[in-house]
Short mmCIF file of C-alpha atoms and ligand atoms in Angstrom, two decimals:
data_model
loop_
_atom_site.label_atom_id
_atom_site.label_comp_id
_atom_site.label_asym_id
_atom_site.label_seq_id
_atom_site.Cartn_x
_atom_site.Cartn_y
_atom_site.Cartn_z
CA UNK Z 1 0.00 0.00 0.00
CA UNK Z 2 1.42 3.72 -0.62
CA UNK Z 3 1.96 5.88 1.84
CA UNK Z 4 -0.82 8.17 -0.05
CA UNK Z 5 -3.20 5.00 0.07
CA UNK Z 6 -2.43 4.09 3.86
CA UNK Z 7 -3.64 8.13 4.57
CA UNK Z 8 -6.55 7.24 2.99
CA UNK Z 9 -7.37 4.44 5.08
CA UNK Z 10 -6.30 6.61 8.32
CA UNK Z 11 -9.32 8.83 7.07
CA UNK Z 12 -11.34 6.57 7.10
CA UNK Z 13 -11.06 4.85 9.72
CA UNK Z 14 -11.53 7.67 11.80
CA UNK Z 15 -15.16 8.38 9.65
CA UNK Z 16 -15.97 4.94 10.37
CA UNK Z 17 -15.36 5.09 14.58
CA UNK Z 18 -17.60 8.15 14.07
CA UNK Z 19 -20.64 6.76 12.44
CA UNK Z 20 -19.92 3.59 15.20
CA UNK Z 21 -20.43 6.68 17.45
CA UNK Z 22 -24.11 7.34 16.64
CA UNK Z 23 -25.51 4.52 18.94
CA UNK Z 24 -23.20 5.01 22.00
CA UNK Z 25 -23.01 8.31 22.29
CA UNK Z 26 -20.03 10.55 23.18
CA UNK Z 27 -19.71 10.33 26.64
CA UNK Z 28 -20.43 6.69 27.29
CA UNK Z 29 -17.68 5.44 24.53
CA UNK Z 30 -15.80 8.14 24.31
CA UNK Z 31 -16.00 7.54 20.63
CA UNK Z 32 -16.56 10.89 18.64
CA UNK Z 33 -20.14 12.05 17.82
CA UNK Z 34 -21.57 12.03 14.02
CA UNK Z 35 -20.82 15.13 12.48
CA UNK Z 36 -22.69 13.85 9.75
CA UNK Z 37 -25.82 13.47 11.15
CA UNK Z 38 -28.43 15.30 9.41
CA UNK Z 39 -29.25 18.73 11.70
CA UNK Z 40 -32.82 20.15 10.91
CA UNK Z 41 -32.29 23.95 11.12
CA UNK Z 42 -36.20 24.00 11.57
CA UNK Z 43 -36.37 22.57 14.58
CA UNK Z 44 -34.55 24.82 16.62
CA UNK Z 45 -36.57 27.52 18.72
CA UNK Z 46 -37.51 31.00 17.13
CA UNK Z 47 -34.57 32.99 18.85
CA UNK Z 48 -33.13 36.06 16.44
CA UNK Z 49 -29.78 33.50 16.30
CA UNK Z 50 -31.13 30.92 15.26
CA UNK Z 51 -33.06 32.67 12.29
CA UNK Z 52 -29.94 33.32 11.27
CA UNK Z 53 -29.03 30.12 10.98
CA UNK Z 54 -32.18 28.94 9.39
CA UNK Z 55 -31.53 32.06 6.74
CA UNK Z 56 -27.84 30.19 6.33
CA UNK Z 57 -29.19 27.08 5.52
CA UNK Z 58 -31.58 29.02 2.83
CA UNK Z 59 -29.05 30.91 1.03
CA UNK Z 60 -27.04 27.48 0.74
CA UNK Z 61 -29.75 25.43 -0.62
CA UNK Z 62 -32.05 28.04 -1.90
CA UNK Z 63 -29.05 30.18 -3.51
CA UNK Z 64 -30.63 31.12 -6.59
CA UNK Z 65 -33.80 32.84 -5.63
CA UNK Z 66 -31.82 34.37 -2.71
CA UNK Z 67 -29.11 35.61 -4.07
CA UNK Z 68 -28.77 34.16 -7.59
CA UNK Z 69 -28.54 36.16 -10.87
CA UNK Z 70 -32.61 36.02 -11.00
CA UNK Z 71 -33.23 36.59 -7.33
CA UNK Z 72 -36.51 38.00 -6.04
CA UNK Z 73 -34.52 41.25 -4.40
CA UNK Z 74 -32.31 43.20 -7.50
CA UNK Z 75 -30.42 44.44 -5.12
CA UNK Z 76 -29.09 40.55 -3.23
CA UNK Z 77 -28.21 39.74 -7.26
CA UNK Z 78 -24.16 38.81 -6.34
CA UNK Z 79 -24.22 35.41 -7.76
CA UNK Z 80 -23.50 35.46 -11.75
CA UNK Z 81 -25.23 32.00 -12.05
CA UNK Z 82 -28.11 30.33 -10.66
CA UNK Z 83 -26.33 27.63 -8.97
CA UNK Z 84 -26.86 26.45 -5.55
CA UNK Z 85 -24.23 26.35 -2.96
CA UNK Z 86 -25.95 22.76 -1.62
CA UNK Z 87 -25.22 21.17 -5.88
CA UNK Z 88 -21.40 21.07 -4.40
CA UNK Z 89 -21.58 20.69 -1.22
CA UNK Z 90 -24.24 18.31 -0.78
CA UNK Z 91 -26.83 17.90 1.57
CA UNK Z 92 -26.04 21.74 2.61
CA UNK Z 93 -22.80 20.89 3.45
CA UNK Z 94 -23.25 17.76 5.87
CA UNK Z 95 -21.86 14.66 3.02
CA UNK Z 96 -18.23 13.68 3.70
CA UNK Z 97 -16.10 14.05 0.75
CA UNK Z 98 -18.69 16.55 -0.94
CA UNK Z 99 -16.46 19.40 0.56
CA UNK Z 100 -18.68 19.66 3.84
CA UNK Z 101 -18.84 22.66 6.43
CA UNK Z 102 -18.54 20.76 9.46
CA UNK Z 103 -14.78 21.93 10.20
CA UNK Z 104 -15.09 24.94 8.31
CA UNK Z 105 -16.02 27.30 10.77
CA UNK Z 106 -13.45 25.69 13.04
CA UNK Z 107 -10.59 25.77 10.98
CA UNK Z 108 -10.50 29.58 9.88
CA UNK Z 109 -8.53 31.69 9.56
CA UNK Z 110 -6.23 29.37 7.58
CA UNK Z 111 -3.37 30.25 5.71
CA UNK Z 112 -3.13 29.62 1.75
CA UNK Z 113 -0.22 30.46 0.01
CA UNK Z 114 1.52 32.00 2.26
CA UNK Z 115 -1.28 34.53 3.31
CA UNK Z 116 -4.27 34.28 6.07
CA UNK Z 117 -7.43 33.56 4.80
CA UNK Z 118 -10.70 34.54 6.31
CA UNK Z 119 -13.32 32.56 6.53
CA UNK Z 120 -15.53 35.83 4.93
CA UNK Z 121 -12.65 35.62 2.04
CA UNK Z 122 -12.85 31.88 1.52
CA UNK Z 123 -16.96 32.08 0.91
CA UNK Z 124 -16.27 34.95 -1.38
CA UNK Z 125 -14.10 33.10 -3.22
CA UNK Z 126 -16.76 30.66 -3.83
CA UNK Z 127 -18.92 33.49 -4.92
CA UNK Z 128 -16.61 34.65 -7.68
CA UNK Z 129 -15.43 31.35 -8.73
CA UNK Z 130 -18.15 28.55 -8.62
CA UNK Z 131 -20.90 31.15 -8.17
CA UNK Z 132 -19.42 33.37 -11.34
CA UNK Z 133 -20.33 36.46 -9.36
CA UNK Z 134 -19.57 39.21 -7.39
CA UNK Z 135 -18.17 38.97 -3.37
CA UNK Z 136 -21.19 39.39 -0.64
CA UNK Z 137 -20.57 42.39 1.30
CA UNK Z 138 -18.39 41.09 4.49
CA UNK Z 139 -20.78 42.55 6.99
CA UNK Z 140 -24.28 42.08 5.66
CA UNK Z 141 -26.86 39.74 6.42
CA UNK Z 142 -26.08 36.95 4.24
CA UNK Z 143 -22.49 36.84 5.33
CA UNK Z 144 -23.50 36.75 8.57
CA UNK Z 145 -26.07 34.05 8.23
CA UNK Z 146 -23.80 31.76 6.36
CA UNK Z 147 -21.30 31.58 8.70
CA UNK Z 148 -23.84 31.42 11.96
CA UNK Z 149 -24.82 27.89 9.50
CA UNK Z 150 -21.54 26.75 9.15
CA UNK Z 151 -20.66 27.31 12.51
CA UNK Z 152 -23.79 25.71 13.60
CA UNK Z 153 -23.35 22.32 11.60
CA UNK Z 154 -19.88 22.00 12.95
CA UNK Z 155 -21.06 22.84 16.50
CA UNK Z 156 -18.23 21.59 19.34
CA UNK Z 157 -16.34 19.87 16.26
CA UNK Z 158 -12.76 20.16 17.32
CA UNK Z 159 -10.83 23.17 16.87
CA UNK Z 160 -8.12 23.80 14.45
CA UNK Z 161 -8.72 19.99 13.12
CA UNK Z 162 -9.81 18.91 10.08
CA UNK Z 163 -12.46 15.85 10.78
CA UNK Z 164 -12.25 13.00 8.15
CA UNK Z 165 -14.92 13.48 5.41
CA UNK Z 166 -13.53 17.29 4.66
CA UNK Z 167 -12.61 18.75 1.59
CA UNK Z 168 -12.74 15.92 -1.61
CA UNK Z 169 -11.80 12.19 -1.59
CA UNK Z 170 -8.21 12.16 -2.27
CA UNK Z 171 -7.72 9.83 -5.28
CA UNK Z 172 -4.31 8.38 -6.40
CA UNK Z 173 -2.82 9.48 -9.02
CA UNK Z 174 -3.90 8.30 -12.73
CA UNK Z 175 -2.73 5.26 -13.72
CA UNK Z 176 -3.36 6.32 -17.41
CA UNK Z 177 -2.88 9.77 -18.63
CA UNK Z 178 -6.68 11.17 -18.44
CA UNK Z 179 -8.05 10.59 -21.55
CA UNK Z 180 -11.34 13.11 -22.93
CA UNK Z 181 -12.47 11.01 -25.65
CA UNK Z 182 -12.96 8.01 -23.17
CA UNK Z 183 -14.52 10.24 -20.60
CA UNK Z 184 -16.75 11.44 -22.98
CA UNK Z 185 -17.94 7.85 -23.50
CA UNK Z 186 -18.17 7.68 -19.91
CA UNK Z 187 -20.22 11.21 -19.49
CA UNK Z 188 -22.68 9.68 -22.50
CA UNK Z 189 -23.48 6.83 -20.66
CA UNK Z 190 -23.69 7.80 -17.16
CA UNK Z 191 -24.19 11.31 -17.09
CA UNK Z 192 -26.16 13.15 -19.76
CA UNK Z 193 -29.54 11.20 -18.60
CA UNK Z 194 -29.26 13.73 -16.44
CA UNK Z 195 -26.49 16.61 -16.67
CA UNK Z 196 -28.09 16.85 -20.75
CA UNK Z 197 -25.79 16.11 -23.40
CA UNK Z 198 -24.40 19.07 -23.57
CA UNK Z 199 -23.61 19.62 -19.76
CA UNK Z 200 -26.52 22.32 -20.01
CA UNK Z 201 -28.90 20.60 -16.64
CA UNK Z 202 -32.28 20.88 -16.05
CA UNK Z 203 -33.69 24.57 -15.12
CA UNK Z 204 -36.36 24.29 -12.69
CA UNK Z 205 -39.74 25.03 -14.37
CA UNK Z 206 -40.75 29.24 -13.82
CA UNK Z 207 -41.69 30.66 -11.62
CA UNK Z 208 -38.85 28.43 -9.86
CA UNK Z 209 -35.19 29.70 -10.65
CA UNK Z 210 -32.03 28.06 -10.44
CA UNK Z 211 -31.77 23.91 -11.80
CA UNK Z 212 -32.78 20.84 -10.57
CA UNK Z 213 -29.42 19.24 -12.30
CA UNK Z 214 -26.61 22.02 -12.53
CA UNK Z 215 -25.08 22.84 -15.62
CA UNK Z 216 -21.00 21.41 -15.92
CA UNK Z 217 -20.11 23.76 -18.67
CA UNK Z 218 -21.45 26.49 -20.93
CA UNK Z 219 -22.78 30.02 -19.65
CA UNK Z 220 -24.84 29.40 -16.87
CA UNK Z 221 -21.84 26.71 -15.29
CA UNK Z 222 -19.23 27.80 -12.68
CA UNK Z 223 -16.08 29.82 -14.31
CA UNK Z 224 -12.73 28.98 -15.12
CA UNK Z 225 -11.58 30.16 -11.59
CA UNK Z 226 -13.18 27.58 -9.61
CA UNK Z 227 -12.37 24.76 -7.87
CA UNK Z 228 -14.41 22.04 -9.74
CA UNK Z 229 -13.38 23.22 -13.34
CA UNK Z 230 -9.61 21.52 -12.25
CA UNK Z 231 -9.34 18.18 -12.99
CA UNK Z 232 -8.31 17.01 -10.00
CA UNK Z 233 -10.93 18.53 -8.07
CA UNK Z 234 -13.62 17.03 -10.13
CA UNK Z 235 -12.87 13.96 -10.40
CA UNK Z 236 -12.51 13.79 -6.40
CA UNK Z 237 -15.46 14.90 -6.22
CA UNK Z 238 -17.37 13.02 -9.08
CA UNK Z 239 -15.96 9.22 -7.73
CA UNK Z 240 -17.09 10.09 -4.33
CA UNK Z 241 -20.55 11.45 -5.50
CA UNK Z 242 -21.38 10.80 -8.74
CA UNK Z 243 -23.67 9.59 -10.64
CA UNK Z 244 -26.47 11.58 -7.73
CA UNK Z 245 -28.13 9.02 -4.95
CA UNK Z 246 -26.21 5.67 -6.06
CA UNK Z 247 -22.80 6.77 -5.12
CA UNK Z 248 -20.78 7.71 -1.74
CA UNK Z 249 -17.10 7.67 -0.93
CA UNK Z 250 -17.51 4.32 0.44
CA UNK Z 251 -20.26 2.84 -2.57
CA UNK Z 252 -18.19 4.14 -5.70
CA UNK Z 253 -20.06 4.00 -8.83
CA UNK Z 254 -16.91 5.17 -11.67
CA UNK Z 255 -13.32 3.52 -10.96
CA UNK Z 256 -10.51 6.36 -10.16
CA UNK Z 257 -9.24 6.22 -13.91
CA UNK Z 258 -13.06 6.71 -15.28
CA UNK Z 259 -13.24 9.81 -12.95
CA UNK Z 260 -10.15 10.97 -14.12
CA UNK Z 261 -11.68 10.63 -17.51
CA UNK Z 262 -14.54 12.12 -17.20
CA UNK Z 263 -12.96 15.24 -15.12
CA UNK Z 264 -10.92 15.29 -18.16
CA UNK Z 265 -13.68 15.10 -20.69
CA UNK Z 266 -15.74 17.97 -18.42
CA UNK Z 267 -13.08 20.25 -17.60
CA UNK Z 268 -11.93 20.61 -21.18
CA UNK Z 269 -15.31 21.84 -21.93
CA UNK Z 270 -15.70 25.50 -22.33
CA UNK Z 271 -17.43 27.82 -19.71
CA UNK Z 272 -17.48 31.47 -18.44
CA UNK Z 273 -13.82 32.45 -17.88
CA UNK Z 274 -13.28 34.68 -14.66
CA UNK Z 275 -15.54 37.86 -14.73
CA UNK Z 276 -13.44 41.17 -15.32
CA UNK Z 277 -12.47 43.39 -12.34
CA UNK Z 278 -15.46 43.77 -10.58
CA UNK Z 279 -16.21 46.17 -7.74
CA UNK Z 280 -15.76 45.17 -4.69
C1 LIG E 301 -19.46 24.44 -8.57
C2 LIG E 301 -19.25 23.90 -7.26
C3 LIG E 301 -19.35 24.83 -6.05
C4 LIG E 301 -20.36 25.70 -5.73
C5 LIG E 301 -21.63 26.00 -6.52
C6 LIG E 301 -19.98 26.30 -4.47
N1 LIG E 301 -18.81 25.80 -4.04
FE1 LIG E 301 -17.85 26.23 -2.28
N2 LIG E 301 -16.34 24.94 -2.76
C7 LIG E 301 -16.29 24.18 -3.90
C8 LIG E 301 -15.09 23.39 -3.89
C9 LIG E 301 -14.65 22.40 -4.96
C10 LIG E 301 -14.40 23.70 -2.69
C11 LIG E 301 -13.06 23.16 -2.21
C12 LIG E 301 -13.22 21.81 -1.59
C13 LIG E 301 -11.88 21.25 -1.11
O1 LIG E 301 -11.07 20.87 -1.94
O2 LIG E 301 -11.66 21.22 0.11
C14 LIG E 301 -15.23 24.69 -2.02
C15 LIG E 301 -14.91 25.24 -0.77
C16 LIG E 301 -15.73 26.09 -0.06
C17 LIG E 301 -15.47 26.55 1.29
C18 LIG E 301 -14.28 26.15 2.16
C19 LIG E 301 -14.70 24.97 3.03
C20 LIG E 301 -13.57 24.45 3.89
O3 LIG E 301 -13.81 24.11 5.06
O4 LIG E 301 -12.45 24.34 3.37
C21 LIG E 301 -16.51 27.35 1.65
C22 LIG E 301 -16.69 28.07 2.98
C23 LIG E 301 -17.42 27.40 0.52
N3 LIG E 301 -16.92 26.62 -0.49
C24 LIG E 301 -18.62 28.09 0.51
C25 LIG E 301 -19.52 28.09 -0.57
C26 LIG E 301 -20.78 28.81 -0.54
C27 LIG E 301 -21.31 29.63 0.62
C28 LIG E 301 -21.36 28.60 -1.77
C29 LIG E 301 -22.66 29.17 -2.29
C30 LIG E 301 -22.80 30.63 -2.20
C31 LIG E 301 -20.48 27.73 -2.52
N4 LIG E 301 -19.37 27.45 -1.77
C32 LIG E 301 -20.75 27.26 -3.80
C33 LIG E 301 -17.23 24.12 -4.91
C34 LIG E 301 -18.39 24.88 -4.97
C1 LIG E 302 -29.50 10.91 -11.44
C2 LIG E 302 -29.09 12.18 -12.01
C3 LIG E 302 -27.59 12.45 -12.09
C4 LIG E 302 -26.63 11.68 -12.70
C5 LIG E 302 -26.82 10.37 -13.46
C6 LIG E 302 -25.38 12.39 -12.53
N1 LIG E 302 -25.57 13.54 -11.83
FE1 LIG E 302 -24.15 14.93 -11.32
N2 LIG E 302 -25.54 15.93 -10.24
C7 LIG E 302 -26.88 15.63 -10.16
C8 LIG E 302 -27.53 16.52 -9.23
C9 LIG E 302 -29.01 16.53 -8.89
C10 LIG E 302 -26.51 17.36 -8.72
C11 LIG E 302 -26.69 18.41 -7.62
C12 LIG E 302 -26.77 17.66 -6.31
C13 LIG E 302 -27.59 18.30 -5.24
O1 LIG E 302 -28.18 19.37 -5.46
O2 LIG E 302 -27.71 17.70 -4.14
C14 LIG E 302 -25.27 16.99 -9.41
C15 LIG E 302 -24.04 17.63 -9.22
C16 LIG E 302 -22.90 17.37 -9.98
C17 LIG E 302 -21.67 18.13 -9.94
C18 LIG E 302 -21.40 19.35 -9.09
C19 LIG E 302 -22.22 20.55 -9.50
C20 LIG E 302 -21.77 21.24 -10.75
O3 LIG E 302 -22.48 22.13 -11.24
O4 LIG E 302 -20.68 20.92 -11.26
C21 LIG E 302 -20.80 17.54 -10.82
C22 LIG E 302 -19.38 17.95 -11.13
C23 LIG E 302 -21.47 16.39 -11.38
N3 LIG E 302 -22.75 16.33 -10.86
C24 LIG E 302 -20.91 15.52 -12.30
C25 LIG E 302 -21.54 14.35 -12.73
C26 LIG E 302 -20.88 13.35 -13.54
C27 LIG E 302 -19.46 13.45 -14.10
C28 LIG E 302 -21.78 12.34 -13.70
C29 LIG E 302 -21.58 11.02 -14.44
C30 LIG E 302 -20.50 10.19 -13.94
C31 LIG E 302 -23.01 12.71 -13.04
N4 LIG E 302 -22.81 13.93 -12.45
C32 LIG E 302 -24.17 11.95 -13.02
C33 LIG E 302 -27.53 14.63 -10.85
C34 LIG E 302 -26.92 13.62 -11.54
#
């Protein structure tokens, strides 16, 4: 096994003592708690907080109408595309290996390159990147509510730490180089029943905005900037996830190398490149 492999198994290991964790509880065990339990933001009491955090969980899985290109409110229009936060990280954040938000809150300020980054500047950079927009402003309402939800899923998760599930399954590297013309094979057959043939989605019907599949490419997909039009990212991503409902990290539907080809096939695709000096 390769040291990169035996990580892997370190990860998941630890995911694995944590779902043990569900029935014997924290204190009994000793065994960590579930981060991944599914937390209904409705259920909480009316307090001002926790409308906050019930407007978080909104603006991640309701994105569009909230703040999307066609939102209700002109004036909340900051996203570029009608995409929802919840299409990439799934179940609003709470699937392992769908780059969740359970650590998130604990583990900013980070540094990146050399250089701290804020927890307000990571979120932007989603909303430039994957969201093809412009940056919420870093004291307003929906800033605030998004990170009240983030640090609300990830409630006494430990500090600093990264719990297993974060971020994207790491995947070895490609046996083969990644090869577009089989990955478009692959996207034919296992991904355009859904995703359309030409990566385009399904829009919602109107009045609805926003998709019930999100676009992969064209216009109305994330832009060059973002995470998930790298190759790497998306096929983490897509072997841990895709195709939707059959497939988690530990029930893989594609092998690595037909993740790396489709990632290949999808992120040689063409789609908005990163908008022009906007304001901030
Ligand atoms: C097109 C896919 C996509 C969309 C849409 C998207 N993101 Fe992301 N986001 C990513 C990827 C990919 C990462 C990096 C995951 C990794 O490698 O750890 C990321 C990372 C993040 C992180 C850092 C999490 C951490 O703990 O490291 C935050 C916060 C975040 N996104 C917030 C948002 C919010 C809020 C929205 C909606 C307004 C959004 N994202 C929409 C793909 C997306
Ligand atoms: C059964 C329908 C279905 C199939 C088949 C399917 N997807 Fe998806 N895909 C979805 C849905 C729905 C989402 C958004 C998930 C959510 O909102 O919870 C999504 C999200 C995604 C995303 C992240 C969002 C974005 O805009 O990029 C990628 C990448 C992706 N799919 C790639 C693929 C690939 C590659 C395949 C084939 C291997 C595939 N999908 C097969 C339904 C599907």
């Amino acid at each position: 096994m390769s040291r990169r492999n035996a990580g892997g198994m370190v990860l998941l290991v630890g995911l694995a003592a944590g779902l043990i964790g569900i029935g014997g509880g924290y204190i009994l065990w000793g065994w960590p708690p579930n981060w991944y339990a599914a937390r209904d933001v409705f259920r909480l009491p009316a307090t001002p907080e926790n409308q906050l955090i019930q407007y978080g969980w909104q603006l991640v899985t309701e994105t569009p109408r909230l703040i999307g290109k066609s939102a209700s409110d002109p004036a909340l229009r900051y996203a570029g595309n009608d995409l929802a936060c919840t299409q990439c990280h799934l179940k609003a954040g709470g699937k392992p290996f769908a780059a969740p938000f359970i650590s998130t809150f604990a583990s900013f300020p980070m540094m990146a390159n050399d250089e701290v980054l804020t927890l307000t500047e990571r979120i932007n950079g989603c909303m430039t990147r994957s969201m093809n927009g412009q940056p919420l402003p870093e004291s307003g309402r929906e800033m605030d509510a998004l990170i009240a939800y983030m640090r609300f899923i990830g409630k006494d998760s430990p500090e600093g730490v990264r719990i297993a599930g974060m971020g994207l399954l790491p995947l070895a590297p490609p046996q083969q180089k990644p090869d577009r013309e089989r990955g478009e094979k692959i996207f034919s057959g296992s991904c355009a029943s859904c995703h359309g043939t030409n990566g385009q989605g399904q829009r919602r019907l109107p009045p609805e905005v926003g998709f019930s599949v999100p676009p992969l490419w064209g216009a109305d997909s994330f832009n060059s900037e973002a995470g998930m039009s790298h190759m790497e990212t998306a096929a983490g991503f897509i072997r841990a996830n895709m195709p939707y409902l059959t497939t988690d990290y530990r029930n893989p539907s594609l092998s690595e190398q037909e993740a790396w080809d489709v990632a290949a096939y999808i992120t040689s695709q063409p789609r908005p490149s990163k908008p022009s000096e906007q304001p901030h």
